[in-house]
Tab-separated table of C-alpha atoms in Angstrom:
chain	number	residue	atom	x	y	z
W	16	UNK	CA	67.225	23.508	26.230
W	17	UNK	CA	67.299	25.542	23.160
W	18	UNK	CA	64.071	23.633	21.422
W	19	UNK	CA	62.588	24.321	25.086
W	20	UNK	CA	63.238	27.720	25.695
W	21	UNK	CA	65.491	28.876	23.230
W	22	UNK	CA	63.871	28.727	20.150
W	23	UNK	CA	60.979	31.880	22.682
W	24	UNK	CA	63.917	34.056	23.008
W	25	UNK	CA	65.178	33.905	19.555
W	26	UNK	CA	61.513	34.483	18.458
W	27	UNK	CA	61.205	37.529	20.498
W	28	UNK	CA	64.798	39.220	19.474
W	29	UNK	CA	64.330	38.967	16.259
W	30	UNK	CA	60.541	40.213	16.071
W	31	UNK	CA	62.252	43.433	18.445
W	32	UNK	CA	64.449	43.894	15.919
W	33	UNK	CA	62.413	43.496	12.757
W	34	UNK	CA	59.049	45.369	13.972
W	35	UNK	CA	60.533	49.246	13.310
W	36	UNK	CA	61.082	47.858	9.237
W	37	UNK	CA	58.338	45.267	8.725
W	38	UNK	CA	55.480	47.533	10.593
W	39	UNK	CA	55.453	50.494	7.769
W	40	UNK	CA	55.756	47.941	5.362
W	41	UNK	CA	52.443	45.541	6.688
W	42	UNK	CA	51.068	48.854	6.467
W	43	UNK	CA	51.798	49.743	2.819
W	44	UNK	CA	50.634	46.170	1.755
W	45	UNK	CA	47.397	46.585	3.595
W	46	UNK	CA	46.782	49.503	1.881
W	47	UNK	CA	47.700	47.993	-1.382
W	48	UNK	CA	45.249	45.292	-0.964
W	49	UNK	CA	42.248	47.560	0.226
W	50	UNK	CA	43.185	49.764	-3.034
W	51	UNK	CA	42.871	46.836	-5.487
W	52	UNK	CA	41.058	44.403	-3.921
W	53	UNK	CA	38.699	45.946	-1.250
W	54	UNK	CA	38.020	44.856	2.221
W	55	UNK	CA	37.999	42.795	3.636
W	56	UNK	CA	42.146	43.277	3.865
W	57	UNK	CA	43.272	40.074	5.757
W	58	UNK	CA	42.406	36.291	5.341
W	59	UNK	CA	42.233	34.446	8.406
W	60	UNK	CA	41.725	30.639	8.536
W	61	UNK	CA	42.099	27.967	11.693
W	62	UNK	CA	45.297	25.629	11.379
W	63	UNK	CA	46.815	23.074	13.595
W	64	UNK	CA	49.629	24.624	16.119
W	65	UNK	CA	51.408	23.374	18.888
W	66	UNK	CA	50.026	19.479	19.909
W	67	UNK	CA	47.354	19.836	17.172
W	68	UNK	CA	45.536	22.523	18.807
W	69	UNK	CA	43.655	25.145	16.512
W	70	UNK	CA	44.801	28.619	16.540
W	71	UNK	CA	43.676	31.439	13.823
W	72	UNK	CA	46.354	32.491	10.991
W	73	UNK	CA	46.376	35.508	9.612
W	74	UNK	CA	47.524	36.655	6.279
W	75	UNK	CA	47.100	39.658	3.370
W	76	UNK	CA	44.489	38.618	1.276
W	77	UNK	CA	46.027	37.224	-2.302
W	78	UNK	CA	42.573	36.233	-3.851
W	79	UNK	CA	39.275	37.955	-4.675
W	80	UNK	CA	36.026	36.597	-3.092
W	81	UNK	CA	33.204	35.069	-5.245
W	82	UNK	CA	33.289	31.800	-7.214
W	83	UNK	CA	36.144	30.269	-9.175
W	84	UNK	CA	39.512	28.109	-8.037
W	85	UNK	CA	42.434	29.363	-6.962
W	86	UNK	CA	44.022	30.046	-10.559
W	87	UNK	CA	40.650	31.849	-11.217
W	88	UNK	CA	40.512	33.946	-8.073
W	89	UNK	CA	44.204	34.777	-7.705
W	90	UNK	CA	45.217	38.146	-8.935
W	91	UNK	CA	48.202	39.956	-9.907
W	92	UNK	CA	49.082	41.843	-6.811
W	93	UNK	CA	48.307	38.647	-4.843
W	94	UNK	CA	50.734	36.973	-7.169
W	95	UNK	CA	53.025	39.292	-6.132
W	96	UNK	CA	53.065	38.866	-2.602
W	97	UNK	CA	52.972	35.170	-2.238
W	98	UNK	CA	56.217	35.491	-4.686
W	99	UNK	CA	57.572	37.672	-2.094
W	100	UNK	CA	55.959	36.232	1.119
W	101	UNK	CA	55.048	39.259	1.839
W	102	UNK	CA	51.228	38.061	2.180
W	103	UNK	CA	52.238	36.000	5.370
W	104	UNK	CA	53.195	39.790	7.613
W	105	UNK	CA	50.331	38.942	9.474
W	106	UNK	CA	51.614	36.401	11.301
W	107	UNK	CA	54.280	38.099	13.305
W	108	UNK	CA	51.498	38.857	15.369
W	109	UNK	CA	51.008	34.646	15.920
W	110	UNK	CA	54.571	35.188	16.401
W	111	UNK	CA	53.900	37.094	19.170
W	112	UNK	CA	51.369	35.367	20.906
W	113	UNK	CA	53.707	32.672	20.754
W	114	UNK	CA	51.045	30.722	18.109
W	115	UNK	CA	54.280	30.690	15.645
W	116	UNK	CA	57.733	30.415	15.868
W	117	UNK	CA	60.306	31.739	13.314
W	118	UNK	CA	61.221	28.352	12.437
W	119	UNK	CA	59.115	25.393	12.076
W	120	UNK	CA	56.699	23.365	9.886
W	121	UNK	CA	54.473	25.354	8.249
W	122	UNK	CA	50.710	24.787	9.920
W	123	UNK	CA	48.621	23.467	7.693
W	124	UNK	CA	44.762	22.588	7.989
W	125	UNK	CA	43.159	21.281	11.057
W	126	UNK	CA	41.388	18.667	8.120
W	127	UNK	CA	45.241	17.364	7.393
W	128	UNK	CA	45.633	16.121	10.972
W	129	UNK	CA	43.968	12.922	10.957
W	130	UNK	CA	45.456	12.319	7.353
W	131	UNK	CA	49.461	11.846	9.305
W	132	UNK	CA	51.105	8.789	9.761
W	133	UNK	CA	53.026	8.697	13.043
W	134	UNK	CA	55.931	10.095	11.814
W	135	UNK	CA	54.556	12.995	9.776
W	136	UNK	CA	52.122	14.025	12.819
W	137	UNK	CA	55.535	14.224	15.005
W	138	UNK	CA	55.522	17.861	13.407
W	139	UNK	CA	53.008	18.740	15.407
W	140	UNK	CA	55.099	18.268	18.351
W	141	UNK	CA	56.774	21.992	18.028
W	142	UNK	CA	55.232	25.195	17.076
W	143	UNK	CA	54.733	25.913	13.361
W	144	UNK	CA	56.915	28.442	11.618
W	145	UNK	CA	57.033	31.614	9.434
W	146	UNK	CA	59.842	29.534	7.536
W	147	UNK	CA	60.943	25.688	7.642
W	148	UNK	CA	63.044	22.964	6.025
W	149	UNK	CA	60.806	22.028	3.324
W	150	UNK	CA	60.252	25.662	2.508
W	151	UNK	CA	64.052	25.983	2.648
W	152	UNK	CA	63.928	23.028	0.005
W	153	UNK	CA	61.850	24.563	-2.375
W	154	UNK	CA	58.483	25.882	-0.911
W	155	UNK	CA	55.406	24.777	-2.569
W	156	UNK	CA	57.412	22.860	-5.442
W	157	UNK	CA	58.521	20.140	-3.043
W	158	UNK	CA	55.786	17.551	-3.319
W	159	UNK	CA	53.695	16.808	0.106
W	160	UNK	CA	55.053	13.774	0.622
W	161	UNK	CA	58.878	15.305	1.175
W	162	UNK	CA	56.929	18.068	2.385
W	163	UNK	CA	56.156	16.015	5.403
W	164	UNK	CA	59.553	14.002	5.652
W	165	UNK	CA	61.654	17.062	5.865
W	166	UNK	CA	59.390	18.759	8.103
W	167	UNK	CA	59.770	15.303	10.584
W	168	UNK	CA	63.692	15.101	9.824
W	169	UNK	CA	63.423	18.862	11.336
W	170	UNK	CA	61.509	18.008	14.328
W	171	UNK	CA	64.099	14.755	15.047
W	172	UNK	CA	66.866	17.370	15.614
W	173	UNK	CA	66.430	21.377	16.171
W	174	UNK	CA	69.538	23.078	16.895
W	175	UNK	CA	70.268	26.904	17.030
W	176	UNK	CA	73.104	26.539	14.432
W	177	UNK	CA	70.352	24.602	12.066
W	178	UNK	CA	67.308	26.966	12.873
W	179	UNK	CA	69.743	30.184	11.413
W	180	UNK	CA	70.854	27.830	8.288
W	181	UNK	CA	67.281	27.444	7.552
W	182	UNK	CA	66.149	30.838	7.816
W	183	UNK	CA	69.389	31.391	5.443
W	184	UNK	CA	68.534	29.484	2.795
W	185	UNK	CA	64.379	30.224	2.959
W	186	UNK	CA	66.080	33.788	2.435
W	187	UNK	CA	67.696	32.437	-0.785
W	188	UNK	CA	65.255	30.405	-1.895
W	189	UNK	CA	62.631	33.581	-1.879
W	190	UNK	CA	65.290	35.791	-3.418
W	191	UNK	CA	65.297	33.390	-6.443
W	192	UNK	CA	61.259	33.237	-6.483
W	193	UNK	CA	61.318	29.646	-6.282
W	194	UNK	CA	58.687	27.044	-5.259
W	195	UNK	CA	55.802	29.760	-5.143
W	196	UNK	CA	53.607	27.342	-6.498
W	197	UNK	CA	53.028	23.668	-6.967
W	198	UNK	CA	53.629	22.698	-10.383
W	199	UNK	CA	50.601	22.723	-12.210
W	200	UNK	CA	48.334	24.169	-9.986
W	201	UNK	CA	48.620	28.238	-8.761
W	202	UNK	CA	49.377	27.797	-5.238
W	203	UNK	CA	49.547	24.272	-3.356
W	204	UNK	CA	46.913	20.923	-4.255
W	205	UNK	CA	45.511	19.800	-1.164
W	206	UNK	CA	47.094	16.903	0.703
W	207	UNK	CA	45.784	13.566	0.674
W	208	UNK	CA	47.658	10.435	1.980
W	209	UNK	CA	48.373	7.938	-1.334
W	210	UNK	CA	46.481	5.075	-0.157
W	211	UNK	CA	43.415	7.671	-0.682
W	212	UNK	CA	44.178	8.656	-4.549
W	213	UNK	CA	42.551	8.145	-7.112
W	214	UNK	CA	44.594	6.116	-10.140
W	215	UNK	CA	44.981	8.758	-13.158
């Protein structure tokens, strides 16, 4: 019942209760970003939601436009809101339209979907979330392949009592600024099954 239904109603309190703080503060951050960075103000890309299906996720724009990789293109103020998650405000609004749910897997690419095994495409049998276990282990410093495993450990049993304990320790986790980024790399490498890798 509560993975059904209750997981909508917990979505929808807590966005009624959190919109009066978080709105002036999207608003500061947007103008923060069109100060130092220029328009456009918000990044939007397609990801893989509920079942697979595409949906458009929106976020504060961390990176300049023009040539370069991430490391390259990444500047300080968007350093500063990834550290503080403050970059992903946007998507209370796919919280809304019931694209997101507070807890979940994160979405990732559409191009990661046919990359699954069975059990790692099982987390595309809930919504995606603003927060989920494998954030709650470490964000972006837990490797893709635990990634995945937590995220299908999560999907095997949601429960109330385990969506709050995860939105607990994401809480603690950002507090402590840890996981922003993969190691060695300035935000996450792209995912590509094992059997597919190169040898070093």
């Amino acid at each position: 019942m509560y993975r059904r239904r209750g997981k909508r109603v917990l979505d929808l309190a807590a966005l009624a209760c959190a919109l009066p703080l978080l709105l002036p503060l999207a608003g500061l951050v947007a103008l923060l970003v069109r100060w130092r960075m220029g328009a456009p103000v918000l990044f939007r890309q397609e990801r893989a939601g509920l079942g697979g299906a595409p949906f458009t996720l929106w976020k504060f724009r961390t990176m300049r436009e023009g040539p370069g990789g991430d490391a390259e293109r990444l500047t300080p103020l968007g350093r500063a809101l990834r550290a503080s998650a403050l970059d992903e405000l946007p998507q209370l609004w796919n919280l809304l339209r019931g694209e997101m749910s507070l807890v979940g897997p994160r979405p990732l690419p559409l191009d990661y979907v046919p990359r699954y095994t069975p059990r790692q495409a099982s987390r595309l049998s809930v919504r995606p979330g603003l927060c989920g276990l494998a954030q709650a282990m470490g964000r972006n410093a837990v490797p893709w392949e635990e990634r995945l495993e937590w995220d299908a450990r999560y999907v095997a049993r949601i429960t109330l009592r385990g969506d709050l304990a995860i939105m607990l320790r994401c809480a603690a986790v950002l507090l402590r600024g840890q996981g922003v980024s993969a190691p060695g790399h300035a935000t996450m490498p792209e995912f590509t099954p094992p059997a597919s890798r190169s040898d070093p």
